[in-house]
Every structure is written in structure tokens, then in C-alpha cells.
């Protein structure tokens, strides 16, 4: 009998045995750096003339791996293999498909530190952030496997005499999965396995900065017995390979997590019907946020400071749920600002192979240059209180940066920076704070810190985000606990890790038989 779902526990690195085990995993992974990773389409492993090096953002002299890049011709080949494989894969029972997820999860659990170590080196994640990423990947597989079994069971219908009625959920077809680099294992695994456990086949185009981690996931999918062709691994330029697949007439759905600009482009392309297309393409999109933590004058100020610092600067602010706006009641504004600035200045920036580092690098040169540009904009729009530039080291290091007295309409208050930058806003009262919180195009996460039940209930109704947290930070959603997805330009509110999610990759079929 299948055990009840439970979240994968995080590793306690204060225990010596865990520290040594993770260090051993880092050593193992470092001995494997620089390898080449081929395109995978069905049973074929394909090399091309075009490759992309994946660099360690903590150490730019270190090549993590080299991925061969696909072109349009290989994208078409992957689509044809996925179409052919779908005809057999859709006939696997939901329980059989779920068992592949459970087997893959078990393999990942045994190699947990190894997968986390790859993220330390390829994505610049700290030990704790990488460990949480791997735990979430395990959670997604365990949760979605159970969900597929649940929705495959007899569905409740109103019964009438003289008929036998049945509602079942069947797969859609071939999907294109385009995950982000910031949760290169968890979100890649979650998006891919949700689609395949539902009976679909997938062309996976991983994020270029983290091609290697996606390749490692492909290895254990194969080890777990996932039939070839169910998932094709197709690294390549988004503007070329990604757009070709999105526009393809046989693409049934696109599952995307990433920037607003790319998400809207995908939605636009998918909405255009092309010759040979027999359906309206389904788009599942998560496109970021401009998330706020609201602190009222009756809040626990130590908790407020700690929540802002952790939510703004963990993983160098490279989370769609990260706190990039701190909206503080005028009565406690100076105290909270002072506390955050003091803590930000104490944070250690450096190579994430060191357990003691608080902030690692940002992921690549594009992110690095974009964030530094926003910091320069911020210097014109607010009062620089901490950070404000590059940090030392042979990597994409940026100082944790705090701006005070920022206008809510300023660019650094409206545009997603995706880096270690937080803007402080002074609110006249709680209503004003909520007004500021709701004044962006996004609506992903938010947090409210107050001891007032009336204010919490007001925020419950009026703070327009998909994931709202009270008296805690606005990051750290857990699969099955906090179904995750946002409103407005944050995406389609797909609620990853929730009971509605697999319905996005299925279609309901009603069969009625007269008795």
C-alpha cells in the first residue's frame, strides 16, 4: 500500500556526518566536471557542431560541462519521436506511470547530495538552497505520482436511473517543457514529471545556464525505466529551438517558467493557429513577481527584519518569490530599515562550495550585467543604504543591496530585477501599505507581519497575490503544503504542487451508456 505523502526533510549540515557526506559529494562531482552531454531523442544520443559551455558562476575558470545544442531539424525529429511514443505511452496505466516517478524519486533520494552538489557548482546555490531544491524535486515526483493515482480513480457523478456514466482524465499529447535555471532541478523535474505521469510525452528544452543538471535528471529517468522517447532532452537557443516547438502544429501544450517577456511571447505564439493544428494549445506559465513584505507598526520587528533579509537575499534574490519590496509602516520604518541594513552588511558573499557563505553569485553574465544596471538606476531613485555594486571574487558576485525611501512607482519598485536588491517604501498606515503592495503588474507572493487579526483578515481579502503568507517570509513554498502560482503578469496561477496541477495536463472525457 502506498504510504501517505510527506515532504522530504531538509539536511541538517550542523551534524558532522551530513557535512562530510555533502563534502564527499562535492568532491565526486568536481572530479566529473567538463564532460560532454549529448542531445537525447528516443534511443539516439546526438552530437552537433554547436556546443555550449556551462560555467561555474562562483569560479569562471571552471567548466561544469559542455552541452551539444540542437537546431530546428533536431527539434522536428524530437517532435516526431514524441508523437510516435505518445501512442504507446498514453496506454500505460496511471499506476504504471506513477511507479516510474516513485522509482526516479528513490534514485534521487539515494543520490541526494550528489544532485545538490551539481547545483552548487552549476547554479551557484548554497548548500542549504541546493538541498532544498533537491528535496523539492523529490517532493514533486512523490506528490504527482499519488495525484495521478487519485484522479484515475472513479470520479463522483450524480447518478440517474437507466445510465452508466463515467468521467476519466486522459492525456493531451506532446508538450514542450521550458524550465528556468533558478530551480534547475526542482522545477525541471516538477514540470516534466507532471506532464509524463499524466500520459503525455515531452520535449524538454532546459535553461541554457543549467543544461548539465537537466542531463543528470535524464540519466536517472532512464535508470528508473522510463521508456525512451517519453522525454527528449533538447538543449538549444530559445529563440530558435524553443520558438519552433511552441509554433509547431503538433504541440498540444507548453509548460513554461521564466521571465515575463518570454512567457508573453510564448503565449502570443501559441495563440496563433497554424495549418495542421487541431486544437487550441494550452499554455501553463509562471512568469515571475515583484513581491512585497508588509510590516505593520504592531509587528514583531525582529521577525520582520529576519524575514526581509532571508526573502530578499537567499540565493542572491534569484527567486520569483523573493522579497524585492519592503513596505513598512512609518512608525517602525527606521527601526526595520536599520535592522535590515545591519544584517545585509554582515552577509558573507562568496563561493558556495564553502558552507559558511550566505550569498553566492548570480547565474551568468546576462543576469550580472542586468542587476548591476538596475542598481545604478536605484541610486537615482532611492537612498543607497547597503551594497550597491560588485562583490569580490572570480565570479558573478553582487553585494546585497538595500535602497531606502523609494517611490512605489520607481523602476526598481515596478520591474523584476531578479537579484539581491530590495527597495524600502514608507507607508502611512496599513491601508496605504496594501495599496502599495498591489500597485504592480505582478501578483505572485507577498507577506504581512502584524499582530492585528483585523488587518490579517483585510489582507486576506485585499492583498492580490497567489501565495500570501502571514507573520513569516514570502519564500519557501512546500509541495502539497503551499500550491504555488500567481495572478496578473505572474502567470496562469497554475498552482504547482497542488491538487489542481495535473488537470492542466489532462482533458476530461465523459462516457455515458444507456442500460
Tab-separated table of C-alpha atoms in Angstrom:
chain	number	residue	atom	x	y	z
A	1	UNK	CA	0.000	0.000	0.000
A	2	UNK	CA	1.287	3.447	-0.938
A	3	UNK	CA	2.322	5.490	2.067
A	4	UNK	CA	0.780	8.894	2.720
A	5	UNK	CA	2.670	11.753	1.085
A	6	UNK	CA	5.214	13.511	3.268
A	7	UNK	CA	7.641	16.317	2.365
A	8	UNK	CA	11.259	15.280	2.018
A	9	UNK	CA	13.178	16.527	5.078
A	10	UNK	CA	15.988	19.049	4.693
A	11	UNK	CA	19.538	18.132	5.647
A	12	UNK	CA	20.967	19.411	8.919
A	13	UNK	CA	24.510	20.405	7.984
A	14	UNK	CA	25.427	21.150	11.590
A	15	UNK	CA	25.717	17.381	12.023
A	16	UNK	CA	29.224	16.257	11.182
A	17	UNK	CA	28.121	13.150	9.290
A	18	UNK	CA	25.948	15.256	6.973
A	19	UNK	CA	28.705	17.786	6.442
A	20	UNK	CA	31.167	15.038	5.496
A	21	UNK	CA	28.668	13.319	3.208
A	22	UNK	CA	27.960	16.523	1.316
A	23	UNK	CA	31.647	17.365	1.050
A	24	UNK	CA	32.259	13.892	-0.393
A	25	UNK	CA	29.502	14.510	-2.947
A	26	UNK	CA	31.114	17.821	-3.914
A	27	UNK	CA	34.448	16.072	-4.380
A	28	UNK	CA	32.807	13.418	-6.568
A	29	UNK	CA	31.051	15.973	-8.745
A	30	UNK	CA	34.192	18.081	-9.100
A	31	UNK	CA	36.007	15.010	-10.425
A	32	UNK	CA	33.380	14.773	-13.195
A	33	UNK	CA	33.476	18.383	-14.407
A	34	UNK	CA	33.996	19.209	-18.054
A	35	UNK	CA	32.195	16.220	-19.551
A	36	UNK	CA	30.116	16.443	-22.706
A	37	UNK	CA	26.342	15.903	-22.708
A	38	UNK	CA	24.637	14.735	-25.866
A	39	UNK	CA	21.165	15.539	-27.131
A	40	UNK	CA	18.750	12.700	-26.345
A	41	UNK	CA	15.949	11.881	-28.785
A	42	UNK	CA	14.426	8.458	-28.335
A	43	UNK	CA	17.223	5.883	-28.320
A	44	UNK	CA	19.661	8.244	-30.022
A	45	UNK	CA	22.462	10.232	-28.446
A	46	UNK	CA	23.336	13.042	-30.814
A	47	UNK	CA	26.358	15.318	-31.141
A	48	UNK	CA	26.235	18.508	-33.199
A	49	UNK	CA	28.734	21.100	-34.360
A	50	UNK	CA	27.305	23.621	-31.900
A	51	UNK	CA	28.036	23.375	-28.177
A	52	UNK	CA	27.542	25.499	-25.086
A	53	UNK	CA	29.839	25.535	-22.085
A	54	UNK	CA	28.258	25.650	-18.666
A	55	UNK	CA	30.423	27.666	-16.307
A	56	UNK	CA	30.555	27.643	-12.538
A	57	UNK	CA	29.263	31.149	-11.681
A	58	UNK	CA	31.339	31.038	-8.489
A	59	UNK	CA	34.538	30.331	-10.423
A	60	UNK	CA	34.517	31.452	-14.050
A	61	UNK	CA	37.612	29.398	-14.889
A	62	UNK	CA	35.737	26.172	-14.142
A	63	UNK	CA	33.724	24.460	-16.880
A	64	UNK	CA	30.974	22.355	-15.326
A	65	UNK	CA	30.073	20.636	-18.571
A	66	UNK	CA	29.569	21.047	-22.307
A	67	UNK	CA	26.134	20.505	-23.856
A	68	UNK	CA	25.560	19.867	-27.534
A	69	UNK	CA	22.935	22.227	-28.888
A	70	UNK	CA	20.049	21.261	-31.127
A	71	UNK	CA	18.772	23.048	-34.218
A	72	UNK	CA	15.384	23.210	-35.926
A	73	UNK	CA	15.919	19.909	-37.728
A	74	UNK	CA	16.548	18.103	-34.445
A	75	UNK	CA	13.587	19.862	-32.862
A	76	UNK	CA	11.416	18.406	-35.620
A	77	UNK	CA	12.967	14.982	-35.062
A	78	UNK	CA	12.229	15.215	-31.328
A	79	UNK	CA	8.622	16.180	-32.073
A	80	UNK	CA	8.128	13.199	-34.381
A	81	UNK	CA	9.608	10.795	-31.822
A	82	UNK	CA	7.396	12.286	-29.110
A	83	UNK	CA	4.312	11.905	-31.320
A	84	UNK	CA	5.111	8.284	-32.064
A	85	UNK	CA	5.914	7.458	-28.431
A	86	UNK	CA	2.709	9.090	-27.228
A	87	UNK	CA	0.670	6.379	-28.953
A	88	UNK	CA	2.161	3.734	-26.663
A	89	UNK	CA	2.854	5.817	-23.540
A	90	UNK	CA	-0.756	7.006	-23.233
A	91	UNK	CA	-1.814	3.344	-22.908
A	92	UNK	CA	0.331	2.777	-19.808
A	93	UNK	CA	-1.875	2.671	-16.754
A	94	UNK	CA	-1.734	5.712	-14.465
A	95	UNK	CA	-0.336	3.462	-11.725
A	96	UNK	CA	2.452	2.235	-14.020
A	97	UNK	CA	3.385	5.780	-14.933
A	98	UNK	CA	3.335	6.761	-11.259
A	99	UNK	CA	5.661	3.883	-10.405
A	100	UNK	CA	8.284	5.358	-12.737
A	101	UNK	CA	8.078	8.617	-10.786
A	102	UNK	CA	8.416	6.768	-7.477
A	103	UNK	CA	11.438	4.843	-8.783
A	104	UNK	CA	13.080	8.030	-10.070
A	105	UNK	CA	12.402	9.687	-6.720
A	106	UNK	CA	14.013	6.791	-4.863
A	107	UNK	CA	17.147	7.027	-7.006
A	108	UNK	CA	17.344	10.777	-6.463
A	109	UNK	CA	16.895	10.337	-2.720
A	110	UNK	CA	19.839	7.914	-2.618
A	111	UNK	CA	21.951	10.383	-4.617
A	112	UNK	CA	20.514	13.481	-2.953
A	113	UNK	CA	23.802	15.169	-2.047
A	114	UNK	CA	25.236	14.469	-5.484
A	115	UNK	CA	22.372	16.296	-7.223
A	116	UNK	CA	22.657	19.147	-4.733
A	117	UNK	CA	26.396	19.352	-5.379
A	118	UNK	CA	25.761	19.780	-9.097
A	119	UNK	CA	23.582	22.780	-8.273
A	120	UNK	CA	26.240	24.264	-6.004
A	121	UNK	CA	28.652	24.172	-8.917
A	122	UNK	CA	26.416	24.917	-11.921
A	123	UNK	CA	23.821	27.260	-10.403
A	124	UNK	CA	25.846	28.813	-7.563
A	125	UNK	CA	23.411	27.613	-4.901
A	126	UNK	CA	24.435	27.431	-1.266
A	127	UNK	CA	24.441	24.013	0.368
A	128	UNK	CA	21.103	24.677	2.070
A	129	UNK	CA	19.447	26.153	-1.046
A	130	UNK	CA	20.658	23.248	-3.200
A	131	UNK	CA	19.493	20.721	-0.621
A	132	UNK	CA	16.050	22.333	-0.568
A	133	UNK	CA	15.935	22.264	-4.381
A	134	UNK	CA	16.654	18.524	-4.468
A	135	UNK	CA	14.132	17.877	-1.708
A	136	UNK	CA	11.501	19.753	-3.711
A	137	UNK	CA	12.268	17.708	-6.826
A	138	UNK	CA	11.699	14.534	-4.800
A	139	UNK	CA	8.502	16.019	-3.394
A	140	UNK	CA	7.126	16.795	-6.850
A	141	UNK	CA	7.593	13.221	-8.046
A	142	UNK	CA	6.111	11.698	-4.910
A	143	UNK	CA	3.174	14.114	-4.916
A	144	UNK	CA	2.330	13.942	-8.621
A	145	UNK	CA	2.583	10.157	-8.673
A	146	UNK	CA	-0.009	9.956	-5.915
A	147	UNK	CA	-2.137	12.618	-7.591
A	148	UNK	CA	-2.247	10.664	-10.855
A	149	UNK	CA	-3.423	7.583	-8.993
A	150	UNK	CA	-6.061	9.660	-7.200
A	151	UNK	CA	-7.561	11.280	-10.299
A	152	UNK	CA	-7.528	7.972	-12.178
A	153	UNK	CA	-9.980	6.517	-9.662
A	154	UNK	CA	-13.738	6.611	-10.158
A	155	UNK	CA	-14.917	10.214	-10.161
A	156	UNK	CA	-18.074	11.176	-8.246
A	157	UNK	CA	-21.034	11.905	-10.520
A	158	UNK	CA	-24.735	12.396	-9.934
A	159	UNK	CA	-26.347	9.042	-10.746
A	160	UNK	CA	-29.622	8.651	-12.650
A	161	UNK	CA	-31.616	5.501	-13.430
A	162	UNK	CA	-31.018	3.793	-16.745
A	163	UNK	CA	-27.498	5.043	-17.451
A	164	UNK	CA	-23.928	4.159	-16.548
A	165	UNK	CA	-21.792	7.324	-16.581
A	166	UNK	CA	-18.042	7.632	-16.233
A	167	UNK	CA	-15.658	10.596	-16.216
A	168	UNK	CA	-11.966	9.961	-16.830
A	169	UNK	CA	-8.935	12.176	-17.301
A	170	UNK	CA	-6.926	11.415	-20.419
A	171	UNK	CA	-3.626	12.926	-21.612
A	172	UNK	CA	-3.340	15.802	-24.068
A	173	UNK	CA	-0.476	14.759	-26.358
A	174	UNK	CA	3.009	16.166	-26.892
A	175	UNK	CA	4.114	19.011	-24.647
A	176	UNK	CA	7.058	21.375	-24.719
A	177	UNK	CA	8.583	21.919	-21.278
A	178	UNK	CA	10.740	25.032	-20.847
A	179	UNK	CA	12.001	25.292	-17.248
A	180	UNK	CA	14.079	28.051	-15.619
A	181	UNK	CA	17.641	27.998	-14.372
A	182	UNK	CA	16.928	29.222	-10.838
A	183	UNK	CA	15.367	25.952	-9.643
A	184	UNK	CA	17.170	23.818	-12.211
A	185	UNK	CA	16.262	20.501	-10.640
A	186	UNK	CA	13.002	21.060	-8.735
A	187	UNK	CA	11.085	22.974	-11.390
A	188	UNK	CA	12.546	20.967	-14.280
A	189	UNK	CA	11.547	17.738	-12.542
A	190	UNK	CA	8.153	19.059	-11.455
A	191	UNK	CA	7.123	20.362	-14.862
A	192	UNK	CA	8.390	17.289	-16.712
A	193	UNK	CA	7.042	14.595	-14.424
A	194	UNK	CA	3.623	16.234	-14.066
A	195	UNK	CA	3.281	16.054	-17.834
A	196	UNK	CA	4.503	12.488	-18.284
A	197	UNK	CA	2.678	10.938	-15.329
A	198	UNK	CA	-0.494	12.346	-16.921
A	199	UNK	CA	0.291	10.279	-20.023
A	200	UNK	CA	1.858	12.929	-22.247
A	201	UNK	CA	5.225	12.862	-23.930
A	202	UNK	CA	7.615	15.784	-23.567
A	203	UNK	CA	10.294	17.666	-25.432
A	204	UNK	CA	12.387	19.206	-22.667
A	205	UNK	CA	14.333	22.341	-23.559
A	206	UNK	CA	16.339	23.113	-20.423
A	207	UNK	CA	17.582	26.554	-19.458
A	208	UNK	CA	20.992	27.083	-21.039
A	209	UNK	CA	22.898	28.015	-17.839
A	210	UNK	CA	21.889	24.692	-16.247
A	211	UNK	CA	21.927	22.181	-19.101
A	212	UNK	CA	24.053	19.734	-17.094
A	213	UNK	CA	21.628	19.392	-14.185
A	214	UNK	CA	18.828	18.590	-16.646
A	215	UNK	CA	21.059	15.965	-18.268
A	216	UNK	CA	21.652	14.369	-14.858
A	217	UNK	CA	17.894	14.153	-14.369
A	218	UNK	CA	17.589	12.411	-17.740
A	219	UNK	CA	20.110	9.815	-16.556
A	220	UNK	CA	18.014	8.744	-13.600
A	221	UNK	CA	14.758	8.823	-15.580
A	222	UNK	CA	16.351	6.241	-17.861
A	223	UNK	CA	17.674	4.257	-14.903
A	224	UNK	CA	14.161	4.178	-13.441
A	225	UNK	CA	12.835	2.560	-16.610
A	226	UNK	CA	11.132	5.482	-18.290
A	227	UNK	CA	10.685	4.356	-21.931
A	228	UNK	CA	12.849	6.129	-24.485
A	229	UNK	CA	11.043	8.884	-26.336
A	230	UNK	CA	8.781	9.803	-23.422
A	231	UNK	CA	11.160	12.676	-22.655
A	232	UNK	CA	13.586	14.097	-25.197
A	233	UNK	CA	16.472	16.251	-23.959
A	234	UNK	CA	16.933	19.140	-26.357
A	235	UNK	CA	19.290	21.938	-25.276
A	236	UNK	CA	19.357	24.859	-27.653
A	237	UNK	CA	18.666	28.567	-28.133
A	238	UNK	CA	15.183	29.573	-27.036
A	239	UNK	CA	14.697	31.962	-29.946
A	240	UNK	CA	15.409	29.148	-32.395
A	241	UNK	CA	14.550	25.752	-30.910
A	242	UNK	CA	12.044	26.964	-28.327
A	243	UNK	CA	10.045	29.100	-30.744
A	244	UNK	CA	9.991	26.338	-33.370
A	245	UNK	CA	8.486	23.907	-30.872
A	246	UNK	CA	5.998	26.436	-29.496
A	247	UNK	CA	4.713	27.188	-33.017
A	248	UNK	CA	4.644	23.543	-34.117
A	249	UNK	CA	1.144	22.370	-35.166
A	250	UNK	CA	1.520	19.119	-33.226
A	251	UNK	CA	2.445	20.802	-29.947
A	252	UNK	CA	-0.516	20.303	-27.630
A	253	UNK	CA	0.710	22.306	-24.645
A	254	UNK	CA	3.604	24.449	-23.480
A	255	UNK	CA	4.705	24.429	-19.847
A	256	UNK	CA	6.945	27.406	-19.124
A	257	UNK	CA	8.589	29.014	-16.129
A	258	UNK	CA	10.724	32.107	-16.649
A	259	UNK	CA	10.595	35.778	-17.471
A	260	UNK	CA	7.504	37.807	-18.237
A	261	UNK	CA	8.818	38.809	-21.662
A	262	UNK	CA	9.448	35.236	-22.782
A	263	UNK	CA	6.214	33.974	-21.236
A	264	UNK	CA	4.141	36.554	-23.075
A	265	UNK	CA	5.970	35.767	-26.307
A	266	UNK	CA	5.164	32.068	-25.861
A	267	UNK	CA	1.528	32.858	-25.118
A	268	UNK	CA	1.304	35.034	-28.234
A	269	UNK	CA	2.868	32.410	-30.498
A	270	UNK	CA	0.795	29.583	-29.038
A	271	UNK	CA	-2.425	31.546	-29.593
A	272	UNK	CA	-1.879	31.651	-33.363
A	273	UNK	CA	-3.458	28.679	-35.117
A	274	UNK	CA	-1.232	27.211	-37.834
A	275	UNK	CA	-2.002	24.765	-40.669
A	276	UNK	CA	-2.261	21.198	-39.402
A	277	UNK	CA	-3.253	22.245	-35.870
A	278	UNK	CA	-6.387	20.545	-34.496
A	279	UNK	CA	-6.634	22.100	-31.039
A	280	UNK	CA	-6.225	25.255	-29.027
A	281	UNK	CA	-2.792	24.975	-27.462
A	282	UNK	CA	-2.717	25.086	-23.716
A	283	UNK	CA	-0.155	27.365	-22.031
A	284	UNK	CA	0.876	26.841	-18.421
A	285	UNK	CA	3.068	29.781	-17.456
A	286	UNK	CA	4.779	31.086	-14.333
A	287	UNK	CA	6.381	34.432	-15.115
A	288	UNK	CA	7.859	35.957	-12.000
A	289	UNK	CA	6.913	38.559	-9.446
A	290	UNK	CA	7.583	41.823	-7.684
A	291	UNK	CA	6.905	40.547	-4.217
A	292	UNK	CA	6.386	42.605	-1.087
A	293	UNK	CA	6.640	42.071	2.633
A	294	UNK	CA	4.317	44.422	4.537
A	295	UNK	CA	5.299	45.279	8.119
A	296	UNK	CA	2.701	46.957	10.320
A	297	UNK	CA	3.548	49.057	13.392
A	298	UNK	CA	2.436	46.273	15.759
A	299	UNK	CA	4.606	43.559	14.159
A	300	UNK	CA	7.419	41.588	15.761
A	301	UNK	CA	10.252	43.709	14.377
A	302	UNK	CA	12.983	41.114	14.861
A	303	UNK	CA	10.879	38.666	12.860
A	304	UNK	CA	10.270	41.346	10.245
A	305	UNK	CA	13.974	42.063	9.791
A	306	UNK	CA	14.848	38.364	9.606
A	307	UNK	CA	12.026	37.673	7.128
A	308	UNK	CA	13.026	40.504	4.791
A	309	UNK	CA	16.710	39.587	4.801
A	310	UNK	CA	16.080	35.898	4.135
A	311	UNK	CA	13.432	36.507	1.478
A	312	UNK	CA	15.415	39.229	-0.303
A	313	UNK	CA	18.895	37.736	-0.302
A	314	UNK	CA	18.636	33.932	-0.219
A	315	UNK	CA	20.056	32.562	-3.491
A	316	UNK	CA	21.091	36.150	-4.246
A	317	UNK	CA	17.455	37.144	-4.744
A	318	UNK	CA	17.094	34.888	-7.786
A	319	UNK	CA	13.639	33.612	-6.919
A	320	UNK	CA	10.334	34.651	-8.441
A	321	UNK	CA	9.037	34.690	-4.857
A	322	UNK	CA	11.871	36.840	-3.474
A	323	UNK	CA	11.100	39.973	-1.487
A	324	UNK	CA	12.128	42.914	-3.660
A	325	UNK	CA	9.889	45.450	-1.878
A	326	UNK	CA	9.714	46.068	1.875
A	327	UNK	CA	6.641	48.150	2.718
A	328	UNK	CA	6.949	49.425	6.267
A	329	UNK	CA	4.554	51.403	8.477
A	330	UNK	CA	6.008	54.864	9.103
A	331	UNK	CA	6.048	54.324	12.887
A	332	UNK	CA	8.593	51.489	12.634
A	333	UNK	CA	10.189	52.287	9.262
A	334	UNK	CA	13.534	53.487	10.611
A	335	UNK	CA	13.887	50.558	13.027
A	336	UNK	CA	13.179	47.905	10.398
A	337	UNK	CA	15.375	49.618	7.808
A	338	UNK	CA	18.242	49.887	10.282
A	339	UNK	CA	17.918	46.201	11.185
A	340	UNK	CA	17.857	45.010	7.576
A	341	UNK	CA	20.812	47.193	6.617
A	342	UNK	CA	22.856	45.898	9.543
A	343	UNK	CA	22.128	42.277	8.685
A	344	UNK	CA	22.723	42.823	4.958
A	345	UNK	CA	26.182	44.231	5.686
A	346	UNK	CA	27.018	41.138	7.734
A	347	UNK	CA	26.151	38.682	4.968
A	348	UNK	CA	29.114	36.820	3.522
A	349	UNK	CA	29.320	36.734	-0.285
A	350	UNK	CA	31.487	34.089	-1.901
A	351	UNK	CA	31.999	30.680	-3.478
A	352	UNK	CA	29.140	28.397	-2.494
A	353	UNK	CA	31.362	25.355	-2.144
A	354	UNK	CA	32.007	26.875	1.294
A	355	UNK	CA	29.205	26.028	3.746
A	356	UNK	CA	29.656	29.366	5.551
A	357	UNK	CA	28.678	31.540	2.578
A	358	UNK	CA	25.372	33.444	2.812
A	359	UNK	CA	25.186	34.687	-0.788
A	360	UNK	CA	26.647	33.034	-3.817
A	361	UNK	CA	26.940	34.514	-7.310
A	362	UNK	CA	24.167	35.313	-9.744
A	363	UNK	CA	23.862	32.785	-12.509
A	364	UNK	CA	25.609	34.284	-15.563
A	365	UNK	CA	26.921	37.391	-17.263
A	366	UNK	CA	23.487	38.437	-18.547
A	367	UNK	CA	21.977	38.400	-15.066
A	368	UNK	CA	25.080	40.043	-13.613
A	369	UNK	CA	25.050	42.982	-16.000
A	370	UNK	CA	21.274	43.447	-15.785
A	371	UNK	CA	21.303	43.566	-11.970
A	372	UNK	CA	24.218	45.995	-11.872
A	373	UNK	CA	22.330	48.256	-14.287
A	374	UNK	CA	19.305	48.211	-12.007
A	375	UNK	CA	21.497	49.067	-9.042
A	376	UNK	CA	22.707	52.154	-10.893
A	377	UNK	CA	19.079	53.072	-11.619
A	378	UNK	CA	18.312	52.553	-7.941
A	379	UNK	CA	20.982	55.033	-6.951
A	380	UNK	CA	18.942	57.675	-8.790
A	381	UNK	CA	15.619	56.505	-7.366
A	382	UNK	CA	16.405	55.868	-3.709
A	383	UNK	CA	18.887	56.270	-0.898
A	384	UNK	CA	21.594	53.583	-1.027
A	385	UNK	CA	21.929	52.038	2.422
A	386	UNK	CA	23.910	48.855	1.797
A	387	UNK	CA	25.762	47.202	-1.049
A	388	UNK	CA	25.480	48.950	-4.363
A	389	UNK	CA	27.896	47.122	-6.604
A	390	UNK	CA	30.089	44.155	-7.391
A	391	UNK	CA	31.491	41.906	-4.706
A	392	UNK	CA	35.000	40.468	-4.794
A	393	UNK	CA	35.836	37.145	-6.397
A	394	UNK	CA	36.253	35.395	-9.741
A	395	UNK	CA	32.527	35.001	-10.219
A	396	UNK	CA	29.290	36.876	-10.769
A	397	UNK	CA	29.211	38.274	-7.250
A	398	UNK	CA	26.981	41.199	-6.276
A	399	UNK	CA	26.672	42.826	-2.873
A	400	UNK	CA	23.330	42.519	-1.074
A	401	UNK	CA	21.822	45.931	-1.800
A	402	UNK	CA	19.249	47.976	0.112
A	403	UNK	CA	17.610	51.175	-1.124
A	404	UNK	CA	15.524	53.373	1.196
A	405	UNK	CA	12.813	55.957	0.558
A	406	UNK	CA	11.887	54.612	-2.877
A	407	UNK	CA	8.793	55.858	-4.670
A	408	UNK	CA	6.325	52.991	-5.290
A	409	UNK	CA	6.253	53.906	-8.994
A	410	UNK	CA	10.045	53.833	-9.384
A	411	UNK	CA	11.517	51.350	-11.828
A	412	UNK	CA	13.216	49.344	-9.087
A	413	UNK	CA	9.780	49.058	-7.449
A	414	UNK	CA	7.929	48.002	-10.590
A	415	UNK	CA	10.338	45.945	-12.699
A	416	UNK	CA	11.604	42.494	-11.783
A	417	UNK	CA	15.335	42.714	-11.036
A	418	UNK	CA	15.898	39.069	-10.045
A	419	UNK	CA	18.898	39.810	-7.902
A	420	UNK	CA	19.945	40.747	-4.351
A	421	UNK	CA	18.218	44.134	-4.319
A	422	UNK	CA	15.400	45.289	-2.024
A	423	UNK	CA	13.600	48.649	-2.091
A	424	UNK	CA	12.077	50.150	1.076
A	425	UNK	CA	8.771	52.025	0.967
A	426	UNK	CA	7.244	54.024	3.816
A	427	UNK	CA	3.508	53.507	4.357
A	428	UNK	CA	1.275	55.996	6.198
A	429	UNK	CA	-0.893	53.223	7.603
A	430	UNK	CA	-1.914	49.606	6.912
A	431	UNK	CA	-4.374	50.509	4.153
A	432	UNK	CA	-1.681	52.543	2.421
A	433	UNK	CA	0.711	49.587	2.725
A	434	UNK	CA	-1.750	47.289	0.967
A	435	UNK	CA	-2.272	49.908	-1.726
A	436	UNK	CA	1.469	49.975	-2.396
A	437	UNK	CA	1.675	46.173	-2.300
A	438	UNK	CA	-0.977	45.854	-5.027
A	439	UNK	CA	0.404	48.534	-7.344
A	440	UNK	CA	2.486	46.327	-9.652
A	441	UNK	CA	1.596	44.256	-12.721
A	442	UNK	CA	2.527	41.106	-10.826
A	443	UNK	CA	0.767	39.065	-8.170
A	444	UNK	CA	2.856	36.085	-7.120
A	445	UNK	CA	3.764	36.124	-3.413
A	446	UNK	CA	3.509	38.501	-0.518
A	447	UNK	CA	3.753	38.541	3.252
A	448	UNK	CA	2.141	40.536	6.041
A	449	UNK	CA	3.570	40.896	9.533
A	450	UNK	CA	1.107	42.201	12.098
A	451	UNK	CA	-0.482	41.116	15.375
A	452	UNK	CA	-3.844	42.560	14.357
A	453	UNK	CA	-6.438	39.959	13.381
A	454	UNK	CA	-8.483	42.650	11.653
A	455	UNK	CA	-5.516	43.597	9.483
A	456	UNK	CA	-4.745	39.964	8.659
A	457	UNK	CA	-8.323	39.426	7.536
A	458	UNK	CA	-8.227	42.611	5.473
A	459	UNK	CA	-5.019	41.431	3.794
A	460	UNK	CA	-6.555	38.001	3.228
A	461	UNK	CA	-9.240	39.682	1.121
A	462	UNK	CA	-7.366	42.585	-0.465
A	463	UNK	CA	-3.690	41.578	-0.960
A	464	UNK	CA	-3.951	40.252	-4.525
A	465	UNK	CA	-1.330	37.538	-4.848
A	466	UNK	CA	-1.473	33.807	-5.463
A	467	UNK	CA	0.584	32.912	-2.396
A	468	UNK	CA	0.123	35.081	0.690
A	469	UNK	CA	1.933	34.445	3.966
A	470	UNK	CA	1.199	35.862	7.401
A	471	UNK	CA	3.920	36.514	10.006
A	472	UNK	CA	6.620	34.734	8.017
A	473	UNK	CA	8.728	35.305	4.906
A	474	UNK	CA	7.279	35.220	1.394
A	475	UNK	CA	9.570	32.456	0.066
A	476	UNK	CA	9.814	28.744	0.798
A	477	UNK	CA	6.672	27.153	-0.642
A	478	UNK	CA	6.431	23.409	0.031
A	479	UNK	CA	4.901	20.898	-2.371
A	480	UNK	CA	1.476	19.819	-1.178
A	481	UNK	CA	1.517	22.448	1.570
A	482	UNK	CA	1.605	25.704	-0.399
A	483	UNK	CA	0.352	25.134	-4.001
A	484	UNK	CA	2.340	27.720	-5.928
A	485	UNK	CA	1.370	30.149	-8.675
A	486	UNK	CA	0.406	33.771	-9.121
A	487	UNK	CA	-2.035	36.272	-10.566
A	488	UNK	CA	-1.816	39.003	-13.212
A	489	UNK	CA	1.535	39.046	-15.044
A	490	UNK	CA	2.914	36.430	-12.673
A	491	UNK	CA	1.342	33.785	-14.891
A	492	UNK	CA	-1.614	31.452	-15.201
A	493	UNK	CA	-1.859	30.662	-11.464
A	494	UNK	CA	-1.115	27.021	-12.249
A	495	UNK	CA	-0.600	26.078	-8.579
A	496	UNK	CA	2.358	23.715	-8.936
A	497	UNK	CA	2.455	21.186	-6.130
A	498	UNK	CA	-1.298	21.354	-5.655
A	499	UNK	CA	-4.285	19.165	-6.386
A	500	UNK	CA	-5.331	21.153	-9.461
A	501	UNK	CA	-1.998	20.936	-11.258
A	502	UNK	CA	-2.297	17.633	-13.143
A	503	UNK	CA	-5.651	18.713	-14.552
A	504	UNK	CA	-3.706	21.202	-16.663
A	505	UNK	CA	-2.042	18.290	-18.486
A	506	UNK	CA	-5.181	16.225	-18.987
A	507	UNK	CA	-8.616	16.526	-20.538
A	508	UNK	CA	-11.811	15.163	-19.027
A	509	UNK	CA	-13.715	12.591	-21.086
A	510	UNK	CA	-17.322	11.748	-20.280
A	511	UNK	CA	-18.778	8.401	-21.411
A	512	UNK	CA	-22.456	7.628	-20.911
A	513	UNK	CA	-24.003	4.249	-21.679
A	514	UNK	CA	-27.756	3.544	-21.719
A	515	UNK	CA	-28.580	0.446	-19.689
